PDB file of C-alpha atoms in Angstrom:
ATOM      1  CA  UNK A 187     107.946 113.786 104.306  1.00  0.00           C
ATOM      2  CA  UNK A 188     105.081 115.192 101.701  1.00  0.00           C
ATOM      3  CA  UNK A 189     106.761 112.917  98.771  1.00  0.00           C
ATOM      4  CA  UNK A 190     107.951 109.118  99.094  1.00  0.00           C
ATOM      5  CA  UNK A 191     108.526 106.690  96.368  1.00  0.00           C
ATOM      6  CA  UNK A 192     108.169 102.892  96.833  1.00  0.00           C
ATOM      7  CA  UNK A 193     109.895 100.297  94.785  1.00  0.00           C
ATOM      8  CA  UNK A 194     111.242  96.739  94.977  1.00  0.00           C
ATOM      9  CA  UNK A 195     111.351  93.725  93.693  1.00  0.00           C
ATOM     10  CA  UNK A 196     109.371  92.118  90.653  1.00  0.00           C
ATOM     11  CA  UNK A 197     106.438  89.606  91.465  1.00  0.00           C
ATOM     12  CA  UNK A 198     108.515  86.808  89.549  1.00  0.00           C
ATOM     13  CA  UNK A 199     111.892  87.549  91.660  1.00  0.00           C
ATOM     14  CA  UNK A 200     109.362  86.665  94.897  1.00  0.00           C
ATOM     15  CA  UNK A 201     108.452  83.757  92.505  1.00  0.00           C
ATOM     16  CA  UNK A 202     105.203  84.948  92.382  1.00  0.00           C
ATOM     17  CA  UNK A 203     103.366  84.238  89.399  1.00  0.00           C
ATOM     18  CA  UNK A 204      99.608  84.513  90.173  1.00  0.00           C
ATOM     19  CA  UNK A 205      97.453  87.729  91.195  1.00  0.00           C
ATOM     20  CA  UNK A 206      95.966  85.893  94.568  1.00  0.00           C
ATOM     21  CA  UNK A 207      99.263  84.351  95.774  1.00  0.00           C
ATOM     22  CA  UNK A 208      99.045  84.462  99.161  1.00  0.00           C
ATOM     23  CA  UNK A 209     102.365  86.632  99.842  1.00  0.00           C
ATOM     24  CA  UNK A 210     100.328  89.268  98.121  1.00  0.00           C
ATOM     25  CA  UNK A 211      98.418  89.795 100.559  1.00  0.00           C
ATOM     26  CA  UNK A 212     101.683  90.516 103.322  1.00  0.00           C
ATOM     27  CA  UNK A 213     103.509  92.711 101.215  1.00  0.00           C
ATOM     28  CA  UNK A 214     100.971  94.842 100.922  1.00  0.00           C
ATOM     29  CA  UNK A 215      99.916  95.142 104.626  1.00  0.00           C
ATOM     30  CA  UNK A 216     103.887  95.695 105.148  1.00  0.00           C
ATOM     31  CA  UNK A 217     103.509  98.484 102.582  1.00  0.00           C
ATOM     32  CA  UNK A 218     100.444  99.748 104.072  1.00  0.00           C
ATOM     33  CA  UNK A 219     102.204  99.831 107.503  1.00  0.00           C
ATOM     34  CA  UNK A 220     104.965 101.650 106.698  1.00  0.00           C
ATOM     35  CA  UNK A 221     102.763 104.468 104.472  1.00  0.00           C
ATOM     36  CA  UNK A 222      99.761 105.203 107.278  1.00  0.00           C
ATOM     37  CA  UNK A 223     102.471 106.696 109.903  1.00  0.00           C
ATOM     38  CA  UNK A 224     103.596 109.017 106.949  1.00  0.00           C
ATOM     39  CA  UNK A 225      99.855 109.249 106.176  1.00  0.00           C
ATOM     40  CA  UNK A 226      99.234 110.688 109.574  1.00  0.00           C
ATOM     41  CA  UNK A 227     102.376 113.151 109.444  1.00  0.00           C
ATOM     42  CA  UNK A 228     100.906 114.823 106.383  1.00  0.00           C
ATOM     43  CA  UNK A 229     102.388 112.554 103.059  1.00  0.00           C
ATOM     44  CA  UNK A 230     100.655 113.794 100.035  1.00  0.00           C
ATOM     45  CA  UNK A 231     102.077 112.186  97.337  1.00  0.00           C
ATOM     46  CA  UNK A 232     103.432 108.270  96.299  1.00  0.00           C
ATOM     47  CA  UNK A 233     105.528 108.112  93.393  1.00  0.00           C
ATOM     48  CA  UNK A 234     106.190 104.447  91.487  1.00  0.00           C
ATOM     49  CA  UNK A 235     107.412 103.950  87.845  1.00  0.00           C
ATOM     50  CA  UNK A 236     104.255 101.287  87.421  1.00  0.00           C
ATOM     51  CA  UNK A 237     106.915  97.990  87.796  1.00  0.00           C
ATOM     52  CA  UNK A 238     105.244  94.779  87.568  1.00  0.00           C
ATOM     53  CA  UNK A 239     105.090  93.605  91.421  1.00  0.00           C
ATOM     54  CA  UNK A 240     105.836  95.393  94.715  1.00  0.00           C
ATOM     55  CA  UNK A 241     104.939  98.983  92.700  1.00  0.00           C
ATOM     56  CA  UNK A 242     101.986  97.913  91.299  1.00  0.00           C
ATOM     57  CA  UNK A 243     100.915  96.361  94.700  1.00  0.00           C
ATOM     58  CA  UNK A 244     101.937  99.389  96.547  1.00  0.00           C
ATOM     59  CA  UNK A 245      99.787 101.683  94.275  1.00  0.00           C
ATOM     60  CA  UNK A 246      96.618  99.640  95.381  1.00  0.00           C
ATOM     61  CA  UNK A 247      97.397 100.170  98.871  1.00  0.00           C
ATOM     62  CA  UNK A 248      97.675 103.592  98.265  1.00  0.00           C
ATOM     63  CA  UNK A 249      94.322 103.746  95.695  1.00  0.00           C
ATOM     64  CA  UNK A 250      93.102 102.337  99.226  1.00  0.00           C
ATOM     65  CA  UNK A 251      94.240 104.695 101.642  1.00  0.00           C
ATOM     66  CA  UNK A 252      92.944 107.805  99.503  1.00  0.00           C
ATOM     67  CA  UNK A 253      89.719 107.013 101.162  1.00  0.00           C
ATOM     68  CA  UNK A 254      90.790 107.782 104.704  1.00  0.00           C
ATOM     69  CA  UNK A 255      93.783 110.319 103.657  1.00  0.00           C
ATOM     70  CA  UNK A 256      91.937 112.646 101.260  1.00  0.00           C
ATOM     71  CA  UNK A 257      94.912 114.838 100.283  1.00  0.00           C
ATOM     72  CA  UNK A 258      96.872 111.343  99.011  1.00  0.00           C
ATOM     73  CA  UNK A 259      97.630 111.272  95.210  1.00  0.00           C
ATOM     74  CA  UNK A 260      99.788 108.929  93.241  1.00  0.00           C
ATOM     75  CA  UNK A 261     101.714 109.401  90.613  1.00  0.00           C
ATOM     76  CA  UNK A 262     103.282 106.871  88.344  1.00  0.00           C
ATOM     77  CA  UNK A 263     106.627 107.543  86.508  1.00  0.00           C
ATOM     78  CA  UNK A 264     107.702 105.042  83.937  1.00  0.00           C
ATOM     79  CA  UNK A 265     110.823 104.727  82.760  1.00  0.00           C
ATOM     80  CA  UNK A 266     110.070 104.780  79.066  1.00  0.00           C
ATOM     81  CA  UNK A 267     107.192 104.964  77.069  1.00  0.00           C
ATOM     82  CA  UNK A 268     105.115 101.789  76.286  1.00  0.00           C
ATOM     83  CA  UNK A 269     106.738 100.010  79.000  1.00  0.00           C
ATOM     84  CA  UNK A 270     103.820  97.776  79.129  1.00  0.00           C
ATOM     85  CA  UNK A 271     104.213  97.040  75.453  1.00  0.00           C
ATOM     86  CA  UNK A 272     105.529  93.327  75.974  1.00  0.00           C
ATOM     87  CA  UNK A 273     103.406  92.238  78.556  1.00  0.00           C
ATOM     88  CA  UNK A 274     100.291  89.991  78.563  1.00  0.00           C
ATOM     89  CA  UNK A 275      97.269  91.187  77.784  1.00  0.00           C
ATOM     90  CA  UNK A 276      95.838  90.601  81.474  1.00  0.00           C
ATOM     91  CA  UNK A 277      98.250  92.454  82.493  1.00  0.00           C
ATOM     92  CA  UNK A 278      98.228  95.116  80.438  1.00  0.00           C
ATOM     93  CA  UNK A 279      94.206  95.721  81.816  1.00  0.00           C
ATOM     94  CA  UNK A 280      95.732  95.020  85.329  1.00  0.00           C
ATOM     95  CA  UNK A 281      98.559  97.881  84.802  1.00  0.00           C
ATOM     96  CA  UNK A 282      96.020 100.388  82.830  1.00  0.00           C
ATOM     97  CA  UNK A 283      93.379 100.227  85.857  1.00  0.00           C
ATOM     98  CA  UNK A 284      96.003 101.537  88.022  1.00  0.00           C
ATOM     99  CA  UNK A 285      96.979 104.158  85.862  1.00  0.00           C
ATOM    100  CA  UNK A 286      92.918 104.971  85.647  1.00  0.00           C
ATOM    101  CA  UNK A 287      93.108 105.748  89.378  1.00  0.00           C
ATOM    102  CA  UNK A 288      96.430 107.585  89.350  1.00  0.00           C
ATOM    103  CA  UNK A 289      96.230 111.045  89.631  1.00  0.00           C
ATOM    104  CA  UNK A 290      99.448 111.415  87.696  1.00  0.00           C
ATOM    105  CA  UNK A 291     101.070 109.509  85.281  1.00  0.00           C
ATOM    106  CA  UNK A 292     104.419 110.403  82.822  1.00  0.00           C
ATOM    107  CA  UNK A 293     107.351 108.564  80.744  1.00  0.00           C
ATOM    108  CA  UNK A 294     110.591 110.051  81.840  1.00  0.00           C
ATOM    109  CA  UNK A 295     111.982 109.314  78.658  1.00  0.00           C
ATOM    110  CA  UNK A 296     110.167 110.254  75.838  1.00  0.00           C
ATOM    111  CA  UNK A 297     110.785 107.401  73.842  1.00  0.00           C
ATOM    112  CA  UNK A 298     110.073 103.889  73.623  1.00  0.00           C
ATOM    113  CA  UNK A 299     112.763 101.496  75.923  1.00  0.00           C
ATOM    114  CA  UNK A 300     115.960 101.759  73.940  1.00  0.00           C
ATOM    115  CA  UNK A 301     119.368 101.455  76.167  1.00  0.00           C
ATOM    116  CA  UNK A 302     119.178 100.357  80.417  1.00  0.00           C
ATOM    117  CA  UNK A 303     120.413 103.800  80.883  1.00  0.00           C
ATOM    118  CA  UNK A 304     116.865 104.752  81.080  1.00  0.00           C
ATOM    119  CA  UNK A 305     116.402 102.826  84.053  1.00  0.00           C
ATOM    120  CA  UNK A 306     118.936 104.720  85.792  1.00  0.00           C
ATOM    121  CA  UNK A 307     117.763 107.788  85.066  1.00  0.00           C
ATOM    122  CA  UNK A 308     114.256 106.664  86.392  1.00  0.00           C
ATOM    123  CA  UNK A 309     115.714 105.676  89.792  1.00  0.00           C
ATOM    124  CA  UNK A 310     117.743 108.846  89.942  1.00  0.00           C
ATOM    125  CA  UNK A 311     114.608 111.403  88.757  1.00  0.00           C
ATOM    126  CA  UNK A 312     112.383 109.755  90.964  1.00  0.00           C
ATOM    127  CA  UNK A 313     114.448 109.830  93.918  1.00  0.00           C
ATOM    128  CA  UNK A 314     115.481 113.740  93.103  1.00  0.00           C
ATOM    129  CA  UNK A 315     111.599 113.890  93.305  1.00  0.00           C
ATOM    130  CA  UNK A 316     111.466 112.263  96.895  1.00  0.00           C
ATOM    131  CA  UNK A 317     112.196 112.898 100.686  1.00  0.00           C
ATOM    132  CA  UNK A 318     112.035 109.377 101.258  1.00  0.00           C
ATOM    133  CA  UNK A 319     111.948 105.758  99.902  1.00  0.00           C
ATOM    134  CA  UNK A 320     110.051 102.880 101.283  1.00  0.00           C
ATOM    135  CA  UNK A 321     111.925 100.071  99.428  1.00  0.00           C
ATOM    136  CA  UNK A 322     111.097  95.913  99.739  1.00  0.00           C
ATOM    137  CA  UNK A 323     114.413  94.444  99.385  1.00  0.00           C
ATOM    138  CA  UNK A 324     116.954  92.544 101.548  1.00  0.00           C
ATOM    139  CA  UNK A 325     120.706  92.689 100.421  1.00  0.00           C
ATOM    140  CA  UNK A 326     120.454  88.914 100.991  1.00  0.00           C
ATOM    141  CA  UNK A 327     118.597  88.286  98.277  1.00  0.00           C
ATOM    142  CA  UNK A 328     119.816  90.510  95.226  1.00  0.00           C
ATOM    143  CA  UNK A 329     117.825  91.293  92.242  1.00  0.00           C
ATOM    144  CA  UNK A 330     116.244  94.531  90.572  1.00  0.00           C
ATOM    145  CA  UNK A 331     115.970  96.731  93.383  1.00  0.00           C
ATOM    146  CA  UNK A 332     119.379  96.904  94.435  1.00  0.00           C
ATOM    147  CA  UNK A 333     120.361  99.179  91.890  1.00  0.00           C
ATOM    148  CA  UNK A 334     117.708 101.725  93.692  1.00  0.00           C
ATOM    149  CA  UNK A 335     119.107 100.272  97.126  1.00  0.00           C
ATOM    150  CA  UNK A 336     122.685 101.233  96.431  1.00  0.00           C
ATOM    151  CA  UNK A 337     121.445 104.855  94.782  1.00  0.00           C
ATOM    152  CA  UNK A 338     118.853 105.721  97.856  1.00  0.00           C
ATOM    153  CA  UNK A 339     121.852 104.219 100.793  1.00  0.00           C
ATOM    154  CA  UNK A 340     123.859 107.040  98.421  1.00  0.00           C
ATOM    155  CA  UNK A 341     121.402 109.902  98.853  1.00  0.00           C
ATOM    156  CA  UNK A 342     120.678 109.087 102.584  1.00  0.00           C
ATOM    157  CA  UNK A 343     124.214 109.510 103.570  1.00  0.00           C
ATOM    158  CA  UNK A 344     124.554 113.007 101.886  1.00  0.00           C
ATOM    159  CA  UNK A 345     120.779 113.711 103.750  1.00  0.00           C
ATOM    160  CA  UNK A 346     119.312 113.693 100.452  1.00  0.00           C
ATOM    161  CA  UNK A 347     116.675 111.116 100.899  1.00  0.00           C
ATOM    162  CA  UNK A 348     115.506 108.857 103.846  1.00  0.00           C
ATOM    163  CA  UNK A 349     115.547 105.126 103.078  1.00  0.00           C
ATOM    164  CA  UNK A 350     112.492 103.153 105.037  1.00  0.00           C
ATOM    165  CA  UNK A 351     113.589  99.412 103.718  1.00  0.00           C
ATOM    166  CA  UNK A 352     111.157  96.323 104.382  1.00  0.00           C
ATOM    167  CA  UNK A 353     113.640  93.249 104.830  1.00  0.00           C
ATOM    168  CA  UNK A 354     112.671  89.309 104.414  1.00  0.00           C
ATOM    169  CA  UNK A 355     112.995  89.540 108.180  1.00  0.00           C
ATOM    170  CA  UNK A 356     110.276  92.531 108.884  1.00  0.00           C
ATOM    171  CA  UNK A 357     108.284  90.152 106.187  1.00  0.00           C
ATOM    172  CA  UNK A 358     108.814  87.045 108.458  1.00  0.00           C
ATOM    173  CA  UNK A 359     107.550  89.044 111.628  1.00  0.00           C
ATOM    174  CA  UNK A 360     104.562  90.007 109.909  1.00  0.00           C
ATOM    175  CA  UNK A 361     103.622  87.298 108.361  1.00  0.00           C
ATOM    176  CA  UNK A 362     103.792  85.617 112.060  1.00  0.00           C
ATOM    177  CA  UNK A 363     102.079  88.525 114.164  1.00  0.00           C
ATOM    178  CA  UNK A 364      99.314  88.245 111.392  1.00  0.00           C
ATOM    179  CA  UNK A 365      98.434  84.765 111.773  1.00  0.00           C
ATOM    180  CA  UNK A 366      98.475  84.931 115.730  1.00  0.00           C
ATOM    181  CA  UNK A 367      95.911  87.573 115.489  1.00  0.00           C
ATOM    182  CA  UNK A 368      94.349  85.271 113.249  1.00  0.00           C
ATOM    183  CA  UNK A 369      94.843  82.236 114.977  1.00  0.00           C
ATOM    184  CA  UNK A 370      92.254  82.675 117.556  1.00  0.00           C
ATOM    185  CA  UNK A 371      88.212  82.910 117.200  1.00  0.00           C
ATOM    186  CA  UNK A 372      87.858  86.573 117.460  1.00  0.00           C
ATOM    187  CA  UNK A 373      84.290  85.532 118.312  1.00  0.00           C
ATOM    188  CA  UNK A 374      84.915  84.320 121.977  1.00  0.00           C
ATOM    189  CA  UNK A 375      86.449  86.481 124.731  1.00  0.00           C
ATOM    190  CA  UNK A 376      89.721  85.208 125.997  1.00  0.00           C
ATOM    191  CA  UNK A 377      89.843  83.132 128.835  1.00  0.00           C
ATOM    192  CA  UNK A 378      92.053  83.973 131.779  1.00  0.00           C
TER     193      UNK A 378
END
């Protein structure tokens, strides 16, 4: 894969509604472990359409990894223009730094959010731009992403697009391998 996209679900459908929530802090290590194996197979470029949550998170993993993977760009797709238009001004700084450090960013529609048929056309461009998707959503819990969900399970059947899906299940098993590791005093050796 040289081109994945990564989307899922909004920070309030997680219910989270503060930058250092804890739950942060998994999703993107989940993130991060599903991009470094691409990483290492030669990935070179991320594409999100700068959502509030999971893409926004995602793009900081991948600011991140452009340190160790040189030849890793993002590029950030909205939907519309001025998508950030109604948000809060924090936010707004939050959502401009990350388009500082992309090294592409474009509206797919050239006009200002007028009809939700731009949001299908963003899922279906950006996917047309992809070989794969990594995607944060469980069918369990509905919300935004599914629309992306059912498009990508779509595309993978026809062999369009590969669909690498992080589940409330792969985010319970990391959440628990993570604090084993931390569990112990990595300062003494194990005793037999």
């Amino acid at each position: 894969m040289k081109v994945v996209a990564i989307s899922g679900y909004k920070a309030h459908e997680l219910g989270i509604f503060d930058s250092n929530h804890e739950a942060i802090t998994y999703i993107k290590k989940a993130i991060e472990n599903r991009l470094k194996p691409l990483c290492d197979l030669g990935l070179e470029w991320v594409i999100i359409s700068g959502q509030l949550g999971v893409e926004l998170w995602s793009a900081e993993v991948v600011i991140s990894l452009k340190q160790e993977y040189k030849d890793l760009r993002l590029a950030v797709l909205t939907p519309y223009l001025e998508q950030e238009s109604r948000w809060k001004e924090e936010t707004k700084q939050y959502y401009q730094s990350i388009l500082d450090r992309a090294d592409f960013n474009d509206s797919i529609s050239k006009r200002p959010y007028d009809s939700p048929v731009q949001l299908k056309q963003k899922n279906e461009f950006i996917l047309s731009k992809a070989d794969g998707l990594i995607l944060f959503y469980d069918e369990e819990n509905p919300g935004s992403p599914r629309f992306m969900f059912d498009l990508a399970k779509r595309m993978t059947d026809r062999g369009d697009v590969e669909l690498i899906q992080i589940t409330a299940m792969d985010m319970n098993e990391l959440i628990q391998e993570e604090q084993f590791l931390h569990s112990y005093d990595h300062d003494e050796p194990f005793e037999n």
